[in-house]
Coordinates of C-alpha atoms (C1' of nucleotides) in Angstrom, one line a residue:
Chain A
X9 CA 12.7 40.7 30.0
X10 CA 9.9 41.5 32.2
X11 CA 8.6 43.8 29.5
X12 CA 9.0 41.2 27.2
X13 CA 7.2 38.9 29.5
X14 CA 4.0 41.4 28.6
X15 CA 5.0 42.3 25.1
X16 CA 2.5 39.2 24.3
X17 CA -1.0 40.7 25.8
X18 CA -2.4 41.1 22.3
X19 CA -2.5 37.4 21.9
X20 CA -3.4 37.0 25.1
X21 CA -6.9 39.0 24.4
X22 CA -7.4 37.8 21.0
X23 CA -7.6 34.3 22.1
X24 CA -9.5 34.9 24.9
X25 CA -12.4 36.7 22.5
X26 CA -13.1 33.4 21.1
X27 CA -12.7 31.7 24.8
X28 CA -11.8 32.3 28.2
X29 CA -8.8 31.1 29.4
X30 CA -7.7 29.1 32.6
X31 CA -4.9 31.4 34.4
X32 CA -2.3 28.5 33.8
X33 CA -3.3 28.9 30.1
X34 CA -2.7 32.4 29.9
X35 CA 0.5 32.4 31.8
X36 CA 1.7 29.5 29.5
X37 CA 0.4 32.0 26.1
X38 CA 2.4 34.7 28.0
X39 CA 5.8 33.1 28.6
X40 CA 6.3 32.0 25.2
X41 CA 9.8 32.9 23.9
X42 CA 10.2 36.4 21.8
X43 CA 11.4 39.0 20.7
X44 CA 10.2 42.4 19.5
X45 CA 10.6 44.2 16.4
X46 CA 10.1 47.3 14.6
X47 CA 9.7 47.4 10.9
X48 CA 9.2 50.5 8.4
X49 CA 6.3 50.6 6.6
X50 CA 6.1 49.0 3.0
X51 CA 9.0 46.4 4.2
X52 CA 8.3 42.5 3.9
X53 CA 7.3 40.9 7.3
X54 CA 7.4 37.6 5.6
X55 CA 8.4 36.4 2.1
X56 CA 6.8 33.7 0.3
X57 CA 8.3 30.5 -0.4
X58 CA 10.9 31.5 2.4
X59 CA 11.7 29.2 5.5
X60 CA 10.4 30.7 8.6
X61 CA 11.4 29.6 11.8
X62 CA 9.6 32.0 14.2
X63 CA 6.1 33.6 13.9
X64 CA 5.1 37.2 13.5
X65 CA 2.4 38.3 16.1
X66 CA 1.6 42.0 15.0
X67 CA 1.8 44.1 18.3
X68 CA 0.8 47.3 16.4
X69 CA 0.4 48.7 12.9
X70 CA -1.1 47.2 10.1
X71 CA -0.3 44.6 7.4
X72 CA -1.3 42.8 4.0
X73 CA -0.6 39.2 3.0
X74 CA -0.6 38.9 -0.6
X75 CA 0.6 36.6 -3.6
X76 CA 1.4 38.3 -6.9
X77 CA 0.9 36.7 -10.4
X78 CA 3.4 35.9 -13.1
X79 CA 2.2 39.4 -14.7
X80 CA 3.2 41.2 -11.3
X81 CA -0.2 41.8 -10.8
X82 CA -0.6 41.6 -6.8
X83 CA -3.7 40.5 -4.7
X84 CA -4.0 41.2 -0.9
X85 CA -5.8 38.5 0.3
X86 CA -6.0 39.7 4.0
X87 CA -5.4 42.5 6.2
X88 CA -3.6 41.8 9.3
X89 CA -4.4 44.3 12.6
X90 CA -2.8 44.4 16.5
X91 CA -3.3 40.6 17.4
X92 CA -2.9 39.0 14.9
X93 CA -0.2 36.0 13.9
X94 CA 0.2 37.4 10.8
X95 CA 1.5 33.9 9.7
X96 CA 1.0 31.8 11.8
X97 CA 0.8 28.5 9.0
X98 CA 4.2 28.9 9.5
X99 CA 4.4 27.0 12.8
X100 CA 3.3 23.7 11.2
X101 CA 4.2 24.4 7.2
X102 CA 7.8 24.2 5.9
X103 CA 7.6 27.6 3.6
X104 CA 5.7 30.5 3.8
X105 CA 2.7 30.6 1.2
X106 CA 2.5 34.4 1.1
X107 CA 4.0 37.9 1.2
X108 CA 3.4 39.7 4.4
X109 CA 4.2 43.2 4.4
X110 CA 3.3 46.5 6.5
X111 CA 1.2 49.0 5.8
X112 CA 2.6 51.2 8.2
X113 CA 5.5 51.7 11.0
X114 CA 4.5 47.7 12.6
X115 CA 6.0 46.2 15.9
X116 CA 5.9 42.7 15.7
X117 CA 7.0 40.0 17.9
X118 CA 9.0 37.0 16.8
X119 CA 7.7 33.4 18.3
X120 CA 9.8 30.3 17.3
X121 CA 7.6 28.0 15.5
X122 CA 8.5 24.8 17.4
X123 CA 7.6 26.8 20.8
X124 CA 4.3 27.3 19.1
X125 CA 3.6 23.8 18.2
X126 CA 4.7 22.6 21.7
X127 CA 2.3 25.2 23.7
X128 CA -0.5 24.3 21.4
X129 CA -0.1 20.3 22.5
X130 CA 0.7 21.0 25.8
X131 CA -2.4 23.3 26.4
X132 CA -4.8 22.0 24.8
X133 CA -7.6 24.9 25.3
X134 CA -4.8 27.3 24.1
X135 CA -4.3 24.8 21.1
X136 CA -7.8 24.7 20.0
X137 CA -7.9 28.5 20.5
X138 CA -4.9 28.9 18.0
X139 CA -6.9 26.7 15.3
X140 CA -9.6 27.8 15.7
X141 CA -7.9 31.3 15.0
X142 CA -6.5 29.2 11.2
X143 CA -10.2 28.3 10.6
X144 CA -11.2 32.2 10.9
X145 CA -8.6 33.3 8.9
X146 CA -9.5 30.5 6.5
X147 CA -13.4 32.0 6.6
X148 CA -12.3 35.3 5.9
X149 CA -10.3 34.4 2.9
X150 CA -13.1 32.0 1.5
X151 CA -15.5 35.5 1.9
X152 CA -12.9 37.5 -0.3
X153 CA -13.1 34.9 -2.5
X154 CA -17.0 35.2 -2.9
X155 CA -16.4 39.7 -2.7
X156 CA -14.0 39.4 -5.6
X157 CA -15.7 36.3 -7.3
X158 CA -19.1 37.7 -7.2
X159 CA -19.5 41.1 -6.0
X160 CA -19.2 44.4 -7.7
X161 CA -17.4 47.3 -7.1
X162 CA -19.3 49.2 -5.1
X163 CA -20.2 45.9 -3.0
X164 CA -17.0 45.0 -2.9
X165 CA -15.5 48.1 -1.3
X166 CA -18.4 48.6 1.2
X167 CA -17.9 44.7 2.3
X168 CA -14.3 45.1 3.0
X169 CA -14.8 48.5 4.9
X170 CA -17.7 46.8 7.0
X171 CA -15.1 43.8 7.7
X172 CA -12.4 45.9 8.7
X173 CA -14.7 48.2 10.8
X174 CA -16.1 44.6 12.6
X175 CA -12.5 43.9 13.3
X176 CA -11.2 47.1 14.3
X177 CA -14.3 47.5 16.5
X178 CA -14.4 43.2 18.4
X179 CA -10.5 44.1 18.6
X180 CA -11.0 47.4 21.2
X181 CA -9.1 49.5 18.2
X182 CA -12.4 51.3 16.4
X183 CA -13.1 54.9 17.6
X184 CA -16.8 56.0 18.3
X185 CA -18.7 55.4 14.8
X186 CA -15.3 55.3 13.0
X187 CA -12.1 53.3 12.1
X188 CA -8.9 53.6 10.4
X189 CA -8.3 52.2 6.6
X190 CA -4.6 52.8 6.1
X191 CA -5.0 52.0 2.9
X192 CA -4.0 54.0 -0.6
X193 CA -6.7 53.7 -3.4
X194 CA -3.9 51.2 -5.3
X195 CA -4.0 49.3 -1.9
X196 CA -8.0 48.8 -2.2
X197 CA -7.8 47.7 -5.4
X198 CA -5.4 45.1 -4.8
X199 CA -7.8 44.0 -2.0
X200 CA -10.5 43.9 -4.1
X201 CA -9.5 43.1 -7.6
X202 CA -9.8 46.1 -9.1
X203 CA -7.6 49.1 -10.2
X204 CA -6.6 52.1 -8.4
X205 CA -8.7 54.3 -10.8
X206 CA -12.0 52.3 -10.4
X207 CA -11.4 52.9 -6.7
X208 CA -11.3 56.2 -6.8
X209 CA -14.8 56.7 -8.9
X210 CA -16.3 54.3 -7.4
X211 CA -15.1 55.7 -3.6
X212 CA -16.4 59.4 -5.0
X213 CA -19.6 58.1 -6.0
X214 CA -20.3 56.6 -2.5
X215 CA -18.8 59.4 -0.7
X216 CA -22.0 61.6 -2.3
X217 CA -24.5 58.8 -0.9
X218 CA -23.8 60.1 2.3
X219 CA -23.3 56.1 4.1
X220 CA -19.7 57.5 5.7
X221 CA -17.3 60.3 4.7
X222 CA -13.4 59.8 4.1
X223 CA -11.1 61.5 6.2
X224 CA -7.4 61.1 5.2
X225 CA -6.3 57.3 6.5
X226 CA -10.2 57.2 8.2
X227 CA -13.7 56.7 7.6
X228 CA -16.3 58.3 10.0
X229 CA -19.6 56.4 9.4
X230 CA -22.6 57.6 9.2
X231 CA -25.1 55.2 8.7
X232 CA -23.7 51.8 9.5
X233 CA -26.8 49.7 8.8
X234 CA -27.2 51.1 5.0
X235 CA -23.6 50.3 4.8
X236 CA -24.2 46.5 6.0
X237 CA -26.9 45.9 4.3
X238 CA -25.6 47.5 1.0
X239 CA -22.2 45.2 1.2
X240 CA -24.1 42.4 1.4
X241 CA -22.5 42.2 5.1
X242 CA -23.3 39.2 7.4
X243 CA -20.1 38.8 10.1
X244 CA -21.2 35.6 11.0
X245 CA -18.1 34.3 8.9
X246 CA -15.9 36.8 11.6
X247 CA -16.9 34.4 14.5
X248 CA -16.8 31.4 15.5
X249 CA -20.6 31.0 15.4
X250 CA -22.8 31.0 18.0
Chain B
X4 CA -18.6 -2.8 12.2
X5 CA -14.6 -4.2 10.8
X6 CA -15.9 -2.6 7.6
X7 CA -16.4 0.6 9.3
X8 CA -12.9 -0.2 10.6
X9 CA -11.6 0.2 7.2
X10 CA -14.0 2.7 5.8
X11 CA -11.2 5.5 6.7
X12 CA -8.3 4.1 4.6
X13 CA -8.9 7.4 2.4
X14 CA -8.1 9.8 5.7
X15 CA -5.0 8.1 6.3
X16 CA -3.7 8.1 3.1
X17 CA -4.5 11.6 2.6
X18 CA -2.7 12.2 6.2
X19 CA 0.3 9.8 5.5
X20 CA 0.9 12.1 2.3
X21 CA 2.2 15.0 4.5
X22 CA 4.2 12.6 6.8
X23 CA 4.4 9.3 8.3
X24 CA 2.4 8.0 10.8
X25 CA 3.3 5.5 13.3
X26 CA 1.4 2.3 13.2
X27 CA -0.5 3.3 16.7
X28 CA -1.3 6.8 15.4
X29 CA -2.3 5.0 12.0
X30 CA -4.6 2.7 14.4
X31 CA -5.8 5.6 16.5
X32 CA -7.1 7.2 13.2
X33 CA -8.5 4.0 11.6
X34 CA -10.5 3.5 15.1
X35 CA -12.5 7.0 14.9
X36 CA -16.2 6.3 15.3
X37 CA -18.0 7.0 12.1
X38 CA -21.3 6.2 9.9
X39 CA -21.0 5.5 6.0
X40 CA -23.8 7.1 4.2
X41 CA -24.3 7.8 0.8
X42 CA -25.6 11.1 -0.4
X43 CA -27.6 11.9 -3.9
X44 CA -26.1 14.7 -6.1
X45 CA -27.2 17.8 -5.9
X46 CA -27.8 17.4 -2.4
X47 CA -26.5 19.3 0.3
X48 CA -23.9 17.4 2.9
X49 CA -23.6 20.8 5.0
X50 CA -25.5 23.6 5.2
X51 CA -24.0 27.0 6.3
X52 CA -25.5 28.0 9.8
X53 CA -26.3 25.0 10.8
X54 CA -25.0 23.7 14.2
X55 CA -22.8 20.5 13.5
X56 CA -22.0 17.6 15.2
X57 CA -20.2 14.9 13.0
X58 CA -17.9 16.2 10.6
X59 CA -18.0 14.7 6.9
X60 CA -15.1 12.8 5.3
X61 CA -15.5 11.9 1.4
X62 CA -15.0 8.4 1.2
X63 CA -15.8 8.8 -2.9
X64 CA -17.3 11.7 -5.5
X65 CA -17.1 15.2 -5.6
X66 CA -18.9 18.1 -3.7
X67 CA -18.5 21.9 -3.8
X68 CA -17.8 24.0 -1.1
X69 CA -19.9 27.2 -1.7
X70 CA -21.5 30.7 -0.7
X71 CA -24.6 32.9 -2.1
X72 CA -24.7 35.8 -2.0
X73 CA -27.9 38.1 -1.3
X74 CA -28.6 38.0 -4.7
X75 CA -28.5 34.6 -4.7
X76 CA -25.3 34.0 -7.1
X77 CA -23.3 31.4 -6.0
X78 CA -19.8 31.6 -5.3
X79 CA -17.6 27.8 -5.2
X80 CA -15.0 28.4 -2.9
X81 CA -13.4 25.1 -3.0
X82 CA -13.9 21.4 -4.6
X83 CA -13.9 17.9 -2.6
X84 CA -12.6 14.5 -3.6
X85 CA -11.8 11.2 -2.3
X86 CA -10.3 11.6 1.4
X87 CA -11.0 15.4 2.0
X88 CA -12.5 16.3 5.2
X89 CA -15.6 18.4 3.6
X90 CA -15.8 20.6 6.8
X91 CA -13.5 20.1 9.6
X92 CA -13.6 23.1 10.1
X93 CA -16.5 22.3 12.2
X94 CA -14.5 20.1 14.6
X95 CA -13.9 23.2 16.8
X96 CA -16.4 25.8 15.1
X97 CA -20.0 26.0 16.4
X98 CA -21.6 26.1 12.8
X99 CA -20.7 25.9 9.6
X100 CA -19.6 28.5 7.7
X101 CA -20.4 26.9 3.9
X102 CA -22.8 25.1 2.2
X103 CA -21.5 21.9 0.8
X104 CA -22.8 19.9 -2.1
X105 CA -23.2 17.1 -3.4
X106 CA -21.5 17.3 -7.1
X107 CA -21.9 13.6 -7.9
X108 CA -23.2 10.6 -6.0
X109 CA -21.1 10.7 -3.0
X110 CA -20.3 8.6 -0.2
X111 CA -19.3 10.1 3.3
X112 CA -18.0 8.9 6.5
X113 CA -19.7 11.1 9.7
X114 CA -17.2 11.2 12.5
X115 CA -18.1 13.2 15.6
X116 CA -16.8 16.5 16.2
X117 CA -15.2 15.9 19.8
X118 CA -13.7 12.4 18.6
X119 CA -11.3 14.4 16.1
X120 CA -10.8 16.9 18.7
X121 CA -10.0 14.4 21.2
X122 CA -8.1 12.2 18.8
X123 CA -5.9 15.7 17.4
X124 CA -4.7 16.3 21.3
X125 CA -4.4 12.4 22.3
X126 CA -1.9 12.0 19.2
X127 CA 0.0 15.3 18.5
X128 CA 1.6 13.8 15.2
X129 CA -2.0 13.0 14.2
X130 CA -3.6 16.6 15.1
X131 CA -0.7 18.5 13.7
X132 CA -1.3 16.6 10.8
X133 CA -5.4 17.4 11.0
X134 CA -3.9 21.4 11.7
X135 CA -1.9 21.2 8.4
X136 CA -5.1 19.8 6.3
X137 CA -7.0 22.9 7.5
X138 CA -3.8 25.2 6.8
X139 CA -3.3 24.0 3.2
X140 CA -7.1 24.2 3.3
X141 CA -6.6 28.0 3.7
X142 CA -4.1 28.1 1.2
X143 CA -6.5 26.9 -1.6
X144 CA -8.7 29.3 -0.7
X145 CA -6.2 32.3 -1.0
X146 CA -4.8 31.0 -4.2
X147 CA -8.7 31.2 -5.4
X148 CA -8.4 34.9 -4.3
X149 CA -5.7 35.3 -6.5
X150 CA -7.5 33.2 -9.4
X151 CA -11.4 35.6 -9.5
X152 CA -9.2 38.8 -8.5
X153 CA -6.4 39.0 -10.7
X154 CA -6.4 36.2 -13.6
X155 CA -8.5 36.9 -16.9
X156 CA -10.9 34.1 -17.6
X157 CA -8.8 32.1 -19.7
X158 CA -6.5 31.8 -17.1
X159 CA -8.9 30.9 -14.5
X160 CA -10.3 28.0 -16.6
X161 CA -6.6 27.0 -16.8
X162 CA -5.4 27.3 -13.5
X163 CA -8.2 25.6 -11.9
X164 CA -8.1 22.5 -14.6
X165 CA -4.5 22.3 -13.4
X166 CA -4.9 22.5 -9.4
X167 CA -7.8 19.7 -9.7
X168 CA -5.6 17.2 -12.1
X169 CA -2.7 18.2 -9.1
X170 CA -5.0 17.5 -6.3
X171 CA -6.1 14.1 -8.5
X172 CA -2.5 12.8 -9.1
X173 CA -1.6 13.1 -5.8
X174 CA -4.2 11.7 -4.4
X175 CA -3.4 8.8 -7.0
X176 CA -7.2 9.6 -9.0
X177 CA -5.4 10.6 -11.8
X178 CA -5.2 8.5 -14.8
X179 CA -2.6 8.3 -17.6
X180 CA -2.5 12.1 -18.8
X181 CA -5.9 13.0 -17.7
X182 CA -8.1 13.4 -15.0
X183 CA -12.1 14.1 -14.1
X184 CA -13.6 17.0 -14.6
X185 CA -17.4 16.7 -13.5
X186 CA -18.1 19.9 -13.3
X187 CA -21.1 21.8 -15.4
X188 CA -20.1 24.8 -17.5
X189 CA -22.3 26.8 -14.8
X190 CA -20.3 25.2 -11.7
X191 CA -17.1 25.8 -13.3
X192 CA -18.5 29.7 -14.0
X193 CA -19.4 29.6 -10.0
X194 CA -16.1 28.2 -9.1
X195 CA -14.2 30.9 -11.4
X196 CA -16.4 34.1 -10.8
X197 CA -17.7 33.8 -14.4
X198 CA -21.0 33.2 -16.0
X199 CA -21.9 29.9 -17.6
X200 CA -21.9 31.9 -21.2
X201 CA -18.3 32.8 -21.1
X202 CA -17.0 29.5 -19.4
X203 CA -18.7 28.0 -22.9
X204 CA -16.6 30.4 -25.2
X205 CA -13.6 30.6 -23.1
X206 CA -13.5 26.6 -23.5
X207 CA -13.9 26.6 -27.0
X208 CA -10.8 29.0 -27.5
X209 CA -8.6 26.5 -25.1
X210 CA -10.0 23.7 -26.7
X211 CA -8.8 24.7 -30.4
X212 CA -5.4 25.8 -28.8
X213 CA -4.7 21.9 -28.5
X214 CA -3.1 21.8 -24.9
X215 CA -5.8 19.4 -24.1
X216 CA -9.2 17.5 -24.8
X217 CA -12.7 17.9 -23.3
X218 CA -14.8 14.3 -23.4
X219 CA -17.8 13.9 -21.2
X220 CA -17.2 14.7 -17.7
X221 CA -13.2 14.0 -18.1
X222 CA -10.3 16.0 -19.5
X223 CA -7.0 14.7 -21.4
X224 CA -4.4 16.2 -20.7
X225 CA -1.7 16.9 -24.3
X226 CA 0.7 19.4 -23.2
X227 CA 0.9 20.0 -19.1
X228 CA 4.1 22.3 -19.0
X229 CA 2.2 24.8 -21.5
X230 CA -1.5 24.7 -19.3
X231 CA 0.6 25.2 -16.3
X232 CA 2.8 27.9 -17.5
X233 CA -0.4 30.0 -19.1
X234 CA -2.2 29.4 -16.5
X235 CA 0.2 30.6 -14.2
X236 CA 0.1 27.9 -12.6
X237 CA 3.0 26.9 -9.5
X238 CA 1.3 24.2 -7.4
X239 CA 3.7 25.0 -3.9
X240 CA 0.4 26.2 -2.5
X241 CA -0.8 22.5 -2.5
X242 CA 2.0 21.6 -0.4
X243 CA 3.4 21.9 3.1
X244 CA 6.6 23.5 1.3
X245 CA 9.6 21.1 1.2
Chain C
dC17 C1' -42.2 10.7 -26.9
dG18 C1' -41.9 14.4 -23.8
dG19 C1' -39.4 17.0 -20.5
dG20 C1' -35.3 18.4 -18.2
dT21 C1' -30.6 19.5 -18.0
dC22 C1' -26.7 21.0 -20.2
dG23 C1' -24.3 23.0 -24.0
dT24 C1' -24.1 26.4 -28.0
dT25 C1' -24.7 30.6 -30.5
dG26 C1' -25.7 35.5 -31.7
dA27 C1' -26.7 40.3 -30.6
dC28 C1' -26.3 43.7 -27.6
dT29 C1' -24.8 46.1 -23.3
dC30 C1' -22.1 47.7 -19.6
dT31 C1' -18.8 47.5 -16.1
dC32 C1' -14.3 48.1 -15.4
dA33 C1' -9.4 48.4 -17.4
dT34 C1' -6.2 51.1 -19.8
dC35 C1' -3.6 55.0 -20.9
dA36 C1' -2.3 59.5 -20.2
dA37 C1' -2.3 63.8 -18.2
dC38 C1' -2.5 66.8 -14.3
dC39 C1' -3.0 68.1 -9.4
dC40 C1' -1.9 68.4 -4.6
dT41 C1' 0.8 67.6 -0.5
dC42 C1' 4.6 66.7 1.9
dG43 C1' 9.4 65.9 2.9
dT44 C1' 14.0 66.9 1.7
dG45 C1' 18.0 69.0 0.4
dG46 C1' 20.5 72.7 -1.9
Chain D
dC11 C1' 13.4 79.5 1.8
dC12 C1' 12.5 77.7 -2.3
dA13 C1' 13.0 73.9 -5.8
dC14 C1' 12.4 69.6 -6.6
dG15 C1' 10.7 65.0 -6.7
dA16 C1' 7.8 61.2 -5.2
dG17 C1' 3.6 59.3 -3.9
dG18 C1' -1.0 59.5 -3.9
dG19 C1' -5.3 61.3 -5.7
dT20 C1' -8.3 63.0 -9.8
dT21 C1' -10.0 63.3 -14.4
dG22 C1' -11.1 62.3 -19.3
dA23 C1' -11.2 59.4 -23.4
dT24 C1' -11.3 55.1 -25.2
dG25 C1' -11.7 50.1 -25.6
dA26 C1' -11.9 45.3 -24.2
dG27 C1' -13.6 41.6 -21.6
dA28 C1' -17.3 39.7 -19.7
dG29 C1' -22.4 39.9 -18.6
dT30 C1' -27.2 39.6 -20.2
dC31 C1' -30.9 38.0 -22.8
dA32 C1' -32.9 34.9 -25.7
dA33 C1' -33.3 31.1 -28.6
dC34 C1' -32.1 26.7 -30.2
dG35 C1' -29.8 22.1 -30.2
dA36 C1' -28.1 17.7 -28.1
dC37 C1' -28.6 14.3 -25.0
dC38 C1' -30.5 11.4 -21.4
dC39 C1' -34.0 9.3 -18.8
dG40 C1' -38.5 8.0 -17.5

DNA sequence: CGGGTCGTTGACTCTCATCAACCCTCGTGG
DNA sequence: CCACGAGGGTTGATGAGAGTCAACGACCCG
């Protein structure tokens, strides 16, 4: 229980990147009701159109949310790191919207919805924290939206490895000039909207440009500006703006 | 001033279609401070970066929500009408992340930032209401994901025809088996990820398949069930999920 | 009547998808 | 200890869908 009572600290600092807290509001963040969980990789976390009653806050691992069309062709539409609620619309919507599944071994921890809801109105700083954390999620999406809509290739994977490095890095979790991307070639593609095999050209032909070099489930980066400036990178959408 | 009182009808109705409000919530929303303007097309209502401090509500017309990109194509990432909230977002975010536009003559109500903020927390019913907006918000946006990433154009034209005569019904905008379209060939390419070229040909194809009729700046609907089975279309990502 | 915006059409190009084969690595079980 | 299979990565050949460029037409408004 008392572990328990700390399971929650990645919430804790994610909130408290986009404000400080008061102590009563943290302690109120921290004694939410939960329990923790360990699922396999490639298991659901959340299925869409499924009721949900309690919240998934990742505690480690990774995770995709995702929707998949009526040809079975799926789209990722986020990544979800340590921190995050990976669905947390499910506090105030009825149904989930979208698959939420793990890219690798993932500890979660389960929040009841309605205990959500009620520490949100009670504490209001916390409450503004936690929509304010919906209106970034909503910004990143929006950004996929222009990567896929009106990006190519080549842009498009360098944007989302600059996003995921920006994330990795303002989450504590990046190593010195590097990050993890736990994701297969098929995975990318689904991110990005294209197919495994146009990944893998298009990963070989930037591999030779000599921006950052692939190293099995990592990418050691070499020249970070090119790479920004190349992906047509501006993380202003990442924050909460000045 | 007791015209301003009434000005926000379109909020609550929106509102009042996720749930019921009681008549002193319904009063606390109707009394939010707020100036009527109208706005030209083609102009811009936000602009992305900028710092804001009264959020827009559409009290009538269409606007675009949109990005550019460095090489200065445009990417829609969502469309406005009557009653939408064209950047709450910016009730708790410092600036705006999207340009909005005018896409016809358009008239908006400004309500400040902290009044929503302060209203959201002073009602619970009302801000979990507001929270919702911003979720289903979110949920557009992913389903547009979805739409440039994995649909081929046809499909796109489709399923975007069908979300806007959705979002029209329900807001009661609709009429009888039809609904506006007032979008340009080139906004419906930016809203789509396509060029204004193809959007011409695509339409042509649908158009001679029968499922419905172009006229003007409107669309008649002939057959729903068959757009909204090719197009892939299941409008639960509209809604708060039953 | 002139200019501007929007829609239309044709010819051509190119990015990316598709299909199919083969490779490597790693884990597992006989 | 080796055989096997599965998942992921790599490669080549081919083709389709969408982009590009350029020109022209229709319509509206001043």
């Amino acid at each position: 229980m008392s572990d328990n009572h700390t399971a929650l600290g990645p919430l804790v600092d994610k909130l408290e990147r986009l404000a400080s807290l008061s102590s009563s509001d943290r302690e109120a963040v921290l004694a939410l009701p939960h329990e923790v969980r360990t699922i396999e990789q490639g298991h659901h976390i959340v299925r869409q159109g499924a009721k949900v009653e309690r919240c998934s806050l990742l505690l480690s691992g990774w995770a995709s949310r995702q929707r998949i069309t009526v040809h079975g062709n799926r789209q990722i539409l986020g990544i979800c790191i340590t921190g995050d609620f990976v669905d947390l619309q499910s506090a105030l919507l009825e149904t989930a919207q979208d698959d939420v599944q793990a890219l690798s071994a993932v500890v979660v921890a389960l929040v009841p919805r309605q205990a959500i809801v009620d520490l949100a109105f009670a504490h209001p700083a916390v409450g503004k924290l936690l929509w304010m954390d919906t209106l970034l999620d909503a910004s990143i999406a929006r950004e996929w939206v222009v990567n896929v809509g009106r990006r190519d290739a080549r842009t498009r994977i360098l944007h989302l490895m600059c996003e995921l490095y920006e994330r990795q890095r303002s989450a504590g979790l990046a190593r010195e000039g590097g990050f993890e991307l736990p994701l297969s070639q098929e995975q990318l593609g689904d991110a990005t909207g294209l197919t495994a095999v146009h990944v893998n050209r298009t990963l070989q032909a930037l591999g030779q440009e000599g921006m950052f070099k692939r190293e099995r489930r990592s990418v050691r980066i070499v020249d970070l500006h090119s790479m920004k400036v190349q992906a047509d990178f501006d993380a202003t959408y990442l924050t909460i703006g000045a």
